[in-house]
Short mmCIF file of C-alpha atoms (C1' of nucleotides) in Angstrom, two decimals:
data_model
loop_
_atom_site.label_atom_id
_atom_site.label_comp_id
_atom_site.label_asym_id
_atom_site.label_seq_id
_atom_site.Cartn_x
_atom_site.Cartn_y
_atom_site.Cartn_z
CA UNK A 21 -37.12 16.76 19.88
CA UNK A 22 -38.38 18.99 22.82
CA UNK A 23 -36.44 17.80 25.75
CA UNK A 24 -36.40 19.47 28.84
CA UNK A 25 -33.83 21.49 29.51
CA UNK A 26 -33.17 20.47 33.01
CA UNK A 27 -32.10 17.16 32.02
CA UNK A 28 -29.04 17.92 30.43
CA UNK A 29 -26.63 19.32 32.38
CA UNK A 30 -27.77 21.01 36.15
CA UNK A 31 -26.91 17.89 38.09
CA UNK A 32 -23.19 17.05 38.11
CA UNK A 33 -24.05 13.66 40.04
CA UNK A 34 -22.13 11.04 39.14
CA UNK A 35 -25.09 8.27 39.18
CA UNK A 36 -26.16 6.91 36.14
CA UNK A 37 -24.74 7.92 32.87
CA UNK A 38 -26.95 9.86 30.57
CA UNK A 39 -27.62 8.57 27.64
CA UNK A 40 -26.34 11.24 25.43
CA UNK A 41 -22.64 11.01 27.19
CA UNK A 42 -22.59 7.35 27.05
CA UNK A 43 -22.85 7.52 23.54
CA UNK A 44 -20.06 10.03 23.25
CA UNK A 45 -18.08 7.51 25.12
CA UNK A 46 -19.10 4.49 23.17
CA UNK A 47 -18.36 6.40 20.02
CA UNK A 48 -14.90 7.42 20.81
CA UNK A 49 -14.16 4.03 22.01
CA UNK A 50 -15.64 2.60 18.69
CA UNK A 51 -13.16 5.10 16.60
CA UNK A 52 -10.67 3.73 18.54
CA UNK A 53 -11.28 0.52 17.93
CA UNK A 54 -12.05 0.55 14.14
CA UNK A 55 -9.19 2.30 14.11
CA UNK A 56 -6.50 -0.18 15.60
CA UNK A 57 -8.51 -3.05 14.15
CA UNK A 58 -10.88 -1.67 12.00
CA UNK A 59 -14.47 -2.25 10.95
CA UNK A 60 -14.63 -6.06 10.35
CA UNK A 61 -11.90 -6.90 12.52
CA UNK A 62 -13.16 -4.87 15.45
CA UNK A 63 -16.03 -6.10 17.47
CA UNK A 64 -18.53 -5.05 19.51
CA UNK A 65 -17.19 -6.99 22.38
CA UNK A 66 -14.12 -4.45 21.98
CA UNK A 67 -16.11 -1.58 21.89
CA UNK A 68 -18.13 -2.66 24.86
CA UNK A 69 -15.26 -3.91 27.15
CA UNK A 70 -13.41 -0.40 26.54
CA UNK A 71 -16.54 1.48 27.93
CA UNK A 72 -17.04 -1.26 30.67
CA UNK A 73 -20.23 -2.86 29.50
CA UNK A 74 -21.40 -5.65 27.64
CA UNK A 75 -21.50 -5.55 23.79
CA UNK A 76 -25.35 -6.12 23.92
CA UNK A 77 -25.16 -2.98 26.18
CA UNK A 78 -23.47 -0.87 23.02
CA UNK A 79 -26.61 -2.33 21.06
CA UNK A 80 -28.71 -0.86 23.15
CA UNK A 81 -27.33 2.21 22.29
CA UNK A 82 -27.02 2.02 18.76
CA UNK A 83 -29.09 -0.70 17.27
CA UNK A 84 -26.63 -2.92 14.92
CA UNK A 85 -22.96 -2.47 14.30
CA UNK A 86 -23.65 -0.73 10.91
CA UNK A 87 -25.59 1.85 12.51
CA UNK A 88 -22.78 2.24 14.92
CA UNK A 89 -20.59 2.63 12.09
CA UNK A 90 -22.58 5.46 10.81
CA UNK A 91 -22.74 7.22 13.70
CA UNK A 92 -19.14 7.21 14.17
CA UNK A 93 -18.45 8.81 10.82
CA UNK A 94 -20.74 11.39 11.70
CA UNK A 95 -19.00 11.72 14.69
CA UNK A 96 -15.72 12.32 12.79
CA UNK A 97 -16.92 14.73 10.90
CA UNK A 98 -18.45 16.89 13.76
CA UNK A 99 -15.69 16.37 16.00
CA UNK A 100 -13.21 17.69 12.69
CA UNK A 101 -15.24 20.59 11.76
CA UNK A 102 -15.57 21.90 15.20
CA UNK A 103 -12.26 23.32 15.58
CA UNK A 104 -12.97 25.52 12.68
CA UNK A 105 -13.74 29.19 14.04
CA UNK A 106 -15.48 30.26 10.85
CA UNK A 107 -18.13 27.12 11.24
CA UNK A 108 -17.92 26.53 7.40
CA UNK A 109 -15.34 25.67 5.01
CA UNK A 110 -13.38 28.65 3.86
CA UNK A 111 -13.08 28.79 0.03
CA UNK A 112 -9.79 30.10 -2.28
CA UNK A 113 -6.22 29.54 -0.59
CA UNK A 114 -7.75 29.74 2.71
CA UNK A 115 -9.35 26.00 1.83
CA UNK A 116 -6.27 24.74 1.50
CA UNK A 117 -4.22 26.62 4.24
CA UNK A 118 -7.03 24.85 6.33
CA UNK A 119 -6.41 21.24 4.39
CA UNK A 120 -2.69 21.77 5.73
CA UNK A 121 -4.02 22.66 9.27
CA UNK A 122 -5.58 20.10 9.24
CA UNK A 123 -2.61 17.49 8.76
CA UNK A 124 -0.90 19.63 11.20
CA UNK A 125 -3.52 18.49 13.66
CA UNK A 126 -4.14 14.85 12.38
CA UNK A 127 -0.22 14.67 13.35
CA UNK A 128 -0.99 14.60 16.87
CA UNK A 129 -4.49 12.45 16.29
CA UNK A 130 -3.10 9.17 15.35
CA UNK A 131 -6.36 7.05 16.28
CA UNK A 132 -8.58 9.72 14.18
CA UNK A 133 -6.41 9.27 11.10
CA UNK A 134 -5.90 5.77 11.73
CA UNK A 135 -9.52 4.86 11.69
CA UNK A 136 -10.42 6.90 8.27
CA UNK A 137 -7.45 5.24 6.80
CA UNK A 138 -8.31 1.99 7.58
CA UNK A 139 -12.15 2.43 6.85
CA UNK A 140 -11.49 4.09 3.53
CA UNK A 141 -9.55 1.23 2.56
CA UNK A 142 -11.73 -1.22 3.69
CA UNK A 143 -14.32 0.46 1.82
CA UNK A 144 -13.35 -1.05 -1.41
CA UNK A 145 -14.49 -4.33 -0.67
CA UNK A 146 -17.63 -5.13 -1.62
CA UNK A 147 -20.58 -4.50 -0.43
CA UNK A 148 -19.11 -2.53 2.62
CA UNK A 149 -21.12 -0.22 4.81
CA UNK A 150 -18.69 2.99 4.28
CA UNK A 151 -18.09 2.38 0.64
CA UNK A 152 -21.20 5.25 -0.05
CA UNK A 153 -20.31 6.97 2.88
CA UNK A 154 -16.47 7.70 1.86
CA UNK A 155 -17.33 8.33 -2.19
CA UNK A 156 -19.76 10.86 -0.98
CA UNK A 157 -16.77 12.34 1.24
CA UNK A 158 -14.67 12.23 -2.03
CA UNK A 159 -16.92 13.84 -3.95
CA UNK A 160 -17.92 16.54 -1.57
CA UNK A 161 -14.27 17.58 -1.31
CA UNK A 162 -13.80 17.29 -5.28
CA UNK A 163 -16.39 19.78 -5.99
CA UNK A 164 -15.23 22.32 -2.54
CA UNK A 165 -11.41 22.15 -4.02
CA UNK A 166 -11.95 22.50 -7.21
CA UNK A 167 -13.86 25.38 -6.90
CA UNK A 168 -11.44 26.61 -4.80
CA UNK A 169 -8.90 26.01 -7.83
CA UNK A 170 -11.05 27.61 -9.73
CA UNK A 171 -11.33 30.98 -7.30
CA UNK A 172 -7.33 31.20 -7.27
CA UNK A 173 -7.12 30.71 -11.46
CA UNK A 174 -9.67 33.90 -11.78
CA UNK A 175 -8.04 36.25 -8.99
CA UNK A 176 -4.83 35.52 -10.57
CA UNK A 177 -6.05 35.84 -14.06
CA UNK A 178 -4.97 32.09 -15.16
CA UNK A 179 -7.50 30.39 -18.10
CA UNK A 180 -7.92 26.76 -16.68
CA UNK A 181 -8.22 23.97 -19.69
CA UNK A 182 -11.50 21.68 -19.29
CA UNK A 183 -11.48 19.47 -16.42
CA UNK A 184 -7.97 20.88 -15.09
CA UNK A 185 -9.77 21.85 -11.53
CA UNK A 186 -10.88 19.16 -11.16
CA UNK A 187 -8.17 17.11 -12.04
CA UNK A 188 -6.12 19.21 -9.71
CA UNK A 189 -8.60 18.81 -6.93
CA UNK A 190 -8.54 15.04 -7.07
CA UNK A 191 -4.38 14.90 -6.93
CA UNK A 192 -4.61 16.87 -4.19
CA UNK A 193 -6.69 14.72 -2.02
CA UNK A 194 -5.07 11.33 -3.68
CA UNK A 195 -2.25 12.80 -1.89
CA UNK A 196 -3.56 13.48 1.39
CA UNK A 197 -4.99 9.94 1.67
CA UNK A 198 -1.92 8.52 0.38
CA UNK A 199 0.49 10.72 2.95
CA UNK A 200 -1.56 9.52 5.77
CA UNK A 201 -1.10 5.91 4.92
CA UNK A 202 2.78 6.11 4.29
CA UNK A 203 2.67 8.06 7.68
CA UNK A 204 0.95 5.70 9.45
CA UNK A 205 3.18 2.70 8.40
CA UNK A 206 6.30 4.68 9.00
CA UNK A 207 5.63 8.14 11.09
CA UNK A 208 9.92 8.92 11.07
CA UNK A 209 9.62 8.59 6.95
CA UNK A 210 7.25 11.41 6.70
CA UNK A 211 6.40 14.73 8.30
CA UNK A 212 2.89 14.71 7.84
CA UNK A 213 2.20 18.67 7.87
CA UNK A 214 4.99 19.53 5.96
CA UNK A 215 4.75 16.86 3.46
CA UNK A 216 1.00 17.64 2.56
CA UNK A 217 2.04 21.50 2.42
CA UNK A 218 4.81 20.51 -0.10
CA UNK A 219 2.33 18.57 -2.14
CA UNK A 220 -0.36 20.46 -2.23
CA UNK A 221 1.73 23.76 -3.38
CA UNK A 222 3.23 21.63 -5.85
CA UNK A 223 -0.06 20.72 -7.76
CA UNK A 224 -1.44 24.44 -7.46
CA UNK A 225 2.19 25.85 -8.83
CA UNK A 226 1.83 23.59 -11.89
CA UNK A 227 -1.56 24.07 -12.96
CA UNK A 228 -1.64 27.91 -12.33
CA UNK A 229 1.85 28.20 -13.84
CA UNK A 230 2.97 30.64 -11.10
CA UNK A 231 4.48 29.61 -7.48
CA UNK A 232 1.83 28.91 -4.81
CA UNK A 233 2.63 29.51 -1.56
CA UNK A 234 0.89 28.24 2.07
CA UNK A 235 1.46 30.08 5.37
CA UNK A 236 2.80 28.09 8.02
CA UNK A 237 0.38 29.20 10.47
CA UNK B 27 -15.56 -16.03 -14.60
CA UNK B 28 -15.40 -19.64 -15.43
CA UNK B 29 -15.35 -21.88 -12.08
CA UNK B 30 -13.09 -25.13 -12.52
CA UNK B 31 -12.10 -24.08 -15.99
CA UNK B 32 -8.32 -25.64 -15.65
CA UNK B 33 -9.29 -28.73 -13.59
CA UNK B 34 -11.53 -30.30 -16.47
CA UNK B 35 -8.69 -30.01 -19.33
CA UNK B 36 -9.30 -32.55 -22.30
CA UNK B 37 -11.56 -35.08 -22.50
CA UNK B 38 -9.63 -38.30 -21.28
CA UNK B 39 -9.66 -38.27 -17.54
CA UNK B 40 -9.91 -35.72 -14.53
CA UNK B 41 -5.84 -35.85 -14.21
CA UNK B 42 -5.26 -34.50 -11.23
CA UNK B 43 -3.12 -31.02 -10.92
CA UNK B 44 0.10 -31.03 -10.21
CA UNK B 45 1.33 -29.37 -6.90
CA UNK B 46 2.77 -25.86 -8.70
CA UNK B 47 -0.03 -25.80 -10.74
CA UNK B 48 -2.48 -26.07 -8.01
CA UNK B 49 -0.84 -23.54 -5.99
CA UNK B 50 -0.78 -21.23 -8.72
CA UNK B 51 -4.53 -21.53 -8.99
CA UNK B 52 -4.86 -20.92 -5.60
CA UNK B 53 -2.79 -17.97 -5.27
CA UNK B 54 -4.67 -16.27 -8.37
CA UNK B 55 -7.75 -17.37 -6.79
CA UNK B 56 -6.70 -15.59 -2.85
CA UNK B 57 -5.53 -12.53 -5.02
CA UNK B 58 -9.19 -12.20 -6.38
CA UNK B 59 -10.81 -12.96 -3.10
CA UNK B 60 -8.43 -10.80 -0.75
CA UNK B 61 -8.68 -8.37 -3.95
CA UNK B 62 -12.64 -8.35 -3.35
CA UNK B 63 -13.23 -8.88 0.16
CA UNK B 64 -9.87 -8.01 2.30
CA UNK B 65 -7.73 -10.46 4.15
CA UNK B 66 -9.75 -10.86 7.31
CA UNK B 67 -13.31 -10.76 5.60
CA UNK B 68 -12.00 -12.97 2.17
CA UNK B 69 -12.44 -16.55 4.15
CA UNK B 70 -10.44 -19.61 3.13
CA UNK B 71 -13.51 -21.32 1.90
CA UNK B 72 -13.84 -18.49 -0.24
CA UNK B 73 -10.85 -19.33 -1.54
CA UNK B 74 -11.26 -22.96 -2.30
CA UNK B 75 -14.60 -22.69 -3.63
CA UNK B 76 -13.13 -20.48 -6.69
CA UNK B 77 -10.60 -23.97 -7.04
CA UNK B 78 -13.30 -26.13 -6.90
CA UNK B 79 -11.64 -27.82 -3.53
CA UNK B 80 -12.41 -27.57 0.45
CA UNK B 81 -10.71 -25.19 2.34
CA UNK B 82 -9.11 -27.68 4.40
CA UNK B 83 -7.51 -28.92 0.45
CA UNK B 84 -6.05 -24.87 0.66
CA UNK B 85 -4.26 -25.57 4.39
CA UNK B 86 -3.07 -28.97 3.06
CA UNK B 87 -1.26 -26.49 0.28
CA UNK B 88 -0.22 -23.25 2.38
CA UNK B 89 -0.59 -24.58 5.99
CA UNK B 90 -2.34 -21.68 7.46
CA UNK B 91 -4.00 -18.29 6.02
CA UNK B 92 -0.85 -15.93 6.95
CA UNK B 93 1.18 -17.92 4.52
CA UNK B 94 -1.15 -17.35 1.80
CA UNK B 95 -1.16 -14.21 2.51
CA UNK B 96 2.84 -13.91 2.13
CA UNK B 97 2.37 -15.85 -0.66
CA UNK B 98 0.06 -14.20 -2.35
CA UNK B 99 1.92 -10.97 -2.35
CA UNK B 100 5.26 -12.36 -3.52
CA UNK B 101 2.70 -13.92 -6.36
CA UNK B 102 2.08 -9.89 -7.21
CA UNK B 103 5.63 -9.13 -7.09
CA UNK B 104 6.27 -11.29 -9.53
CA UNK B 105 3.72 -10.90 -11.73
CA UNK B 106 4.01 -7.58 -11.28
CA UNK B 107 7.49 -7.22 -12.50
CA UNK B 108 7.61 -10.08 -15.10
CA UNK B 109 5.56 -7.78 -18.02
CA UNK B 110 8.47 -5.67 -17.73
CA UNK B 111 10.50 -5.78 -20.84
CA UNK B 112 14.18 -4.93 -19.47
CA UNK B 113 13.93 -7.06 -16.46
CA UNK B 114 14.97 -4.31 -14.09
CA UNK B 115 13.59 -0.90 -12.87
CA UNK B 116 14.23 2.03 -14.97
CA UNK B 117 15.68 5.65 -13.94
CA UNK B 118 15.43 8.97 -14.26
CA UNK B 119 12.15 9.73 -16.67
CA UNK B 120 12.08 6.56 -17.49
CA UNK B 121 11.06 5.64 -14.09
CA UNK B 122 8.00 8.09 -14.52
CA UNK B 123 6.90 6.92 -17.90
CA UNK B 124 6.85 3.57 -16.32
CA UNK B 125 5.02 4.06 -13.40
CA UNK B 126 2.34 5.86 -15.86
CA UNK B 127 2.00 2.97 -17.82
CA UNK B 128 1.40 0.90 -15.21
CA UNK B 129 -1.31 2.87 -13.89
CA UNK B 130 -2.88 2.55 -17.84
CA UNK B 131 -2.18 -1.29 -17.60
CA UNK B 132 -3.85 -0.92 -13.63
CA UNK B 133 -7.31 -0.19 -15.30
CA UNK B 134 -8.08 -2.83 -16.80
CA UNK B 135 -6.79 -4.98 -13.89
CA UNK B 136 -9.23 -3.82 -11.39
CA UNK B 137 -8.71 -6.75 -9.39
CA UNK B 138 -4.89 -6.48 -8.55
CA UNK B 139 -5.49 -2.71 -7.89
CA UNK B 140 -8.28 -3.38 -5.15
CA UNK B 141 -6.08 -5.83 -3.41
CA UNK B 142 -3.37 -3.73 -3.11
CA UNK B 143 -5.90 -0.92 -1.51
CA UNK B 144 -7.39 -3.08 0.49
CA UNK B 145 -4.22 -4.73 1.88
CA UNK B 146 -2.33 -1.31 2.12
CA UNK B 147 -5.38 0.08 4.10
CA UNK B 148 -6.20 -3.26 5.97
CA UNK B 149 -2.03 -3.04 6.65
CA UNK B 150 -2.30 -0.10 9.43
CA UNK B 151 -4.25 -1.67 11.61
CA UNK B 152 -2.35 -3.00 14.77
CA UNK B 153 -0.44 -6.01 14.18
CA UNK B 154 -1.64 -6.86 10.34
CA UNK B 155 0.14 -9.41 8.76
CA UNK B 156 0.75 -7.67 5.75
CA UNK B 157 2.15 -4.09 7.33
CA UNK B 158 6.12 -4.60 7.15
CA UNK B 159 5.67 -5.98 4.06
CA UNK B 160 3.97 -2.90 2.56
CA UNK B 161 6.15 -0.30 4.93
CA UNK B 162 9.43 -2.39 3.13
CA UNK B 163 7.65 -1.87 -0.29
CA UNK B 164 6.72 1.87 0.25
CA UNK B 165 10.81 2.48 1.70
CA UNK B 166 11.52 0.93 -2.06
CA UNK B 167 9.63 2.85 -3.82
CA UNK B 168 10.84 6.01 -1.89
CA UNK B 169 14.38 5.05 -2.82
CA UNK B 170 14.02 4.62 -6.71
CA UNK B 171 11.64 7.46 -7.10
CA UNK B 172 13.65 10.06 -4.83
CA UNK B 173 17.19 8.76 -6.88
CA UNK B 174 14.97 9.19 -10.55
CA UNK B 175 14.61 12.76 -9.18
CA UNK B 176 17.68 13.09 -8.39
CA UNK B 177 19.26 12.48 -11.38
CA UNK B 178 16.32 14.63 -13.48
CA UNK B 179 17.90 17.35 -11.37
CA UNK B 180 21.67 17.08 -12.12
CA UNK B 181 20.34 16.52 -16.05
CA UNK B 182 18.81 20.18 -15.39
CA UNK B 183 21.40 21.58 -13.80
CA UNK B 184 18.83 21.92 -11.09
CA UNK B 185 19.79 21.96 -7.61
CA UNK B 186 17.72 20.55 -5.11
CA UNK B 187 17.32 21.45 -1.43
CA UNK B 188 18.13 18.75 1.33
CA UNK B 189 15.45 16.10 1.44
CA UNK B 190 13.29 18.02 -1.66
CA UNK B 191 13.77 14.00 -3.42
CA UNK B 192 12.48 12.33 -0.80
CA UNK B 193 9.62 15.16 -0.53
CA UNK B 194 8.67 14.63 -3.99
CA UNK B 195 9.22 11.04 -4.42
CA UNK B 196 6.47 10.60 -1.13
CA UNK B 197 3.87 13.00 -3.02
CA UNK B 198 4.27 10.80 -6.05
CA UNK B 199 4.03 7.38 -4.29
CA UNK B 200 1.09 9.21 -2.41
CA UNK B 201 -1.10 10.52 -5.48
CA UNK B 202 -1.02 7.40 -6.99
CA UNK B 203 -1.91 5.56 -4.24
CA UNK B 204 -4.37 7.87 -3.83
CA UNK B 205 -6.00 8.29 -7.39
CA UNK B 206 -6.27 4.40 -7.15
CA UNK B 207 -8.60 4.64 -4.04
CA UNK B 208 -10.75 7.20 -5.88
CA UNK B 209 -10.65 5.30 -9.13
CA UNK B 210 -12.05 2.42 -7.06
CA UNK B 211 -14.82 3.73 -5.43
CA UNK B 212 -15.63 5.69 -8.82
CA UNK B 213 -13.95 4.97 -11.74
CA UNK B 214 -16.16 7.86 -13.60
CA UNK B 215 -14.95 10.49 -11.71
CA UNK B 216 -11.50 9.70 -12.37
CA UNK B 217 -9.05 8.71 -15.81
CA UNK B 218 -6.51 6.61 -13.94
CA UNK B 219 -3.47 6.92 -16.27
CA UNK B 220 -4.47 10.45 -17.04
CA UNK B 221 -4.80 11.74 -13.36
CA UNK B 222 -1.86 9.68 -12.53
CA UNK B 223 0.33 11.45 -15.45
CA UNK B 224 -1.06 14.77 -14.68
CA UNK B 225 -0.25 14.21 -11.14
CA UNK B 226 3.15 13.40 -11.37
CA UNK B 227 4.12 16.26 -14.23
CA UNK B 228 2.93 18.46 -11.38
CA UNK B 229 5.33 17.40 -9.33
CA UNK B 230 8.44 16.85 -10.84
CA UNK B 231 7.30 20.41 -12.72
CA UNK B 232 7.44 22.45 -9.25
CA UNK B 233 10.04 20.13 -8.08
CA UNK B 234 12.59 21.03 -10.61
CA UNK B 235 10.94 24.65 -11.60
CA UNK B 236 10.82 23.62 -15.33
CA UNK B 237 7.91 22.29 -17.29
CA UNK B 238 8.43 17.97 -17.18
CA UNK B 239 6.38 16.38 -19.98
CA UNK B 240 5.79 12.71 -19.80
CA UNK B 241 5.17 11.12 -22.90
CA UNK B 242 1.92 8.96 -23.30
CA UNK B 243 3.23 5.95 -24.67
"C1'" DA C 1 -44.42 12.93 50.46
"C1'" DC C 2 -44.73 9.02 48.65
"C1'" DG C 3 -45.91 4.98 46.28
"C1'" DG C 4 -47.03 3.00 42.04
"C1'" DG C 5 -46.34 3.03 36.84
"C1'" DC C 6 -43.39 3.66 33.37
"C1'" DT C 7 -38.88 4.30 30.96
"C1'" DT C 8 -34.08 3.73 30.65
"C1'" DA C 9 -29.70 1.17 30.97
"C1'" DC C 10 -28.02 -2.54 31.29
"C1'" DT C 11 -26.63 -7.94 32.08
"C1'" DA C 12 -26.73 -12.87 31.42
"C1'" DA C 13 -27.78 -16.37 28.63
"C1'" DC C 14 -28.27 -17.99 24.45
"C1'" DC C 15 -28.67 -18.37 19.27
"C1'" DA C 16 -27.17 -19.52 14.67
"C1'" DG C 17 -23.54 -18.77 11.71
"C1'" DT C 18 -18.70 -18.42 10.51
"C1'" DT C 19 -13.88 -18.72 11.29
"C1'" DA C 20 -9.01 -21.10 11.09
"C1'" DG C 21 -7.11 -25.13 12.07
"C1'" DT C 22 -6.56 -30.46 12.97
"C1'" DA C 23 -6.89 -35.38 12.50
"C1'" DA C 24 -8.02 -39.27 10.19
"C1'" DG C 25 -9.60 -41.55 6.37
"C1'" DT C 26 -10.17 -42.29 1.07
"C1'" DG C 27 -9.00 -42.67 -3.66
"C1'" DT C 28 -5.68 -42.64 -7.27
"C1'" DG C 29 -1.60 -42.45 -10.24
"C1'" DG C 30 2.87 -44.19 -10.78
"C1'" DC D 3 2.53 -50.79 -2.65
"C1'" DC D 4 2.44 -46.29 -1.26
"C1'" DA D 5 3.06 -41.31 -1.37
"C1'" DC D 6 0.32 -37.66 -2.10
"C1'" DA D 7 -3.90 -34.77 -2.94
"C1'" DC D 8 -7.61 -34.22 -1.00
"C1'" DT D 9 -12.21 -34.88 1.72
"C1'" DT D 10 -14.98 -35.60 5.69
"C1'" DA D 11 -15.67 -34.63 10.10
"C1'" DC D 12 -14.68 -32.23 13.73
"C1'" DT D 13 -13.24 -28.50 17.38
"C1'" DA D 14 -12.75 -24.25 19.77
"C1'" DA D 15 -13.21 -19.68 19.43
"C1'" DC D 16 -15.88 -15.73 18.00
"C1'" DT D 17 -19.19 -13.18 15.54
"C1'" DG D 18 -23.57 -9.97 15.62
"C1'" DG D 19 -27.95 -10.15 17.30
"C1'" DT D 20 -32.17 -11.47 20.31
"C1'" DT D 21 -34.24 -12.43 24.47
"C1'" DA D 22 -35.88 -12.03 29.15
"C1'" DG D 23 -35.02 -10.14 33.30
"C1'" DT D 24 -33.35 -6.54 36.72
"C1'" DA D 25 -32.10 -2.38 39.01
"C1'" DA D 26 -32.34 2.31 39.02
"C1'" DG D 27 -34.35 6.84 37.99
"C1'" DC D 28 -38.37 10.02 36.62
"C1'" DC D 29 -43.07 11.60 36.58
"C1'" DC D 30 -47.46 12.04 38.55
"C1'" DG D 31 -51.82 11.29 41.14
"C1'" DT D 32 -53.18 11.20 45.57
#
DNA sequence: ACGGGCTTACTAACCAGTTAGTAAGTGTGG
DNA sequence: CCACACTTACTAACTGGTTAGTAAGCCCGT
């Protein structure tokens, strides 16, 4: 907790690492990693070697490779909220003129996407570390979209049927995922940005009846 | 599940399986184990336990894991394909009511639908075995579904801007990709064949600017 | 101011377990 | 007899994790 402020920044000396900014640099080379190979695949030796250490070195650090894990979906989440002026999720249309910002920007973040692609799928198998971690991060989004669904069917005076929200909510994140992974696999097939735009309009048009339309920033 | 249930048949003697019979049993037997744990986690002892045989019994069948692999998704294929009463892919709405079905017959065949996830998601990571094979199947898909849209549109006297097909056929292969996932991690939170249908109406529906009703079969 | 005590960051060596793959031997049905 | 299915026994490479040890930096009493 208390720290002293003069330890954190002050000194620009390039002697030993501090241990908050060789984290940073373990975790971004540990997204990378689970990324290109993900979780089981990549090991701590890869982690470690891209930082220059040893992998016992990166255990140090972080305890056990699950931890590690953890920490580096954390990470993702920080590191993908920051970019957001307002600090917290904007609700109605702006949600989901930020969702398409969002794969405007994953466009150019490969490794990022990469990564939560291949750890979501992973996560299916059982028993695995992120399984909790990503059906918390579905459900989370479920109940923020839907509610946004919701926000756009009362300001445009639309009666939604039981469950339709929600069932709008979950196509439109279905399709997110799914865009990312035909992306990945073939990046000329698919424009990311535009495709999610398309998609997403398309599911708010159809339950609300009347054409939806995102700015292209 | 029972363990060795085909290799004890009657009562005479253990006859021993024939080669295509043993093979099959493998093949089911990686699908549930790639299915449950993922290609690189799912071992081949895993494998040959579920057969009642050592994994070395599995090379002497497949000669190394990759080949299983290949295998085992051609096994899918044509399972896949074989409950399918006209022997060949359907078109126009046809195309939709059958990809709805499937997603009905997909939940109660949790196992096929996890090893497809996990493969597809496994499949971006650098190098993966499995990736051209699931980039080739996602370029088929995009080619039926886009043409099935197609020709919904000329039936409407709809006309479609350039690339709108290929658009909509991506955000259908997409959602139900994506739905699956979902379904997966939390099979409450979502009806498979009814977010699936609901997902796809949406579509087609803003696609082609008229209400598109898919029948429930 | 400086030397000792303590903490931090790490390495090297090793552990036990698991992996795919190979080679050689065994049993059996035809 | 003998081809084939399969096992036993093994290897070489890796895995995550633990250990002891070391060098460097920080704090503090004198």
């Amino acid at each position: 907790m208390g720290m002293s402020e003069a330890t954190e920044q002050a000194a620009p000396k390039a002697k030993r690492p501090t241990r908050a900014h060789r984290r940073e640099e373990i975790l971004a080379a540990a997204t990378r990693v689970f990324g290109s190979k993900g979780y089981h695949q990549g090991s701590l030796v890869d982690v470690a070697a891209q930082v220059g250490i040893t992998h016992a070195g990166v255990l140090h650090h972080f305890g056990s490779k699950d931890k590690l894990l953890w920490e580096v979906l954390e990470y993702r989440d920080r590191v993908d909220v920051q970019h957001l002026e307002g600090k917290h999720i904007p609700g109605g249309l702006d949600l989901f003129r930020h969702l398409v910002t969002t794969a405007r920007l994953n466009a150019d973040r490969r490794g990022i996407v990469q990564a939560y692609a291949v750890l979501t799928g992973e996560s299916v198998t059982d028993g695995h570390p992120a399984s909790s971690w990503v059906a918390q991060r579905f459900a989370v989004l479920r109940g923020e979209i839907s509610q946004a669904v919701r926000d756009l069917a009362t300001e445009r005076d639309v009666r939604l049927p039981d469950g339709e929200a929600e069932r709008a909510a979950n196509a439109v994140i279905a399709v997110m995922d799914g865009l990312q992974l035909q992306w990945l696999l073939d990046p000329e097939a698919v424009d990311l940005a535009e495709a999610t735009r398309f998609a997403i309009e398309s599911v708010l048009t159809a339950t609300l009846g009347s054409p939806v339309q995102i700015a292209s920033a």
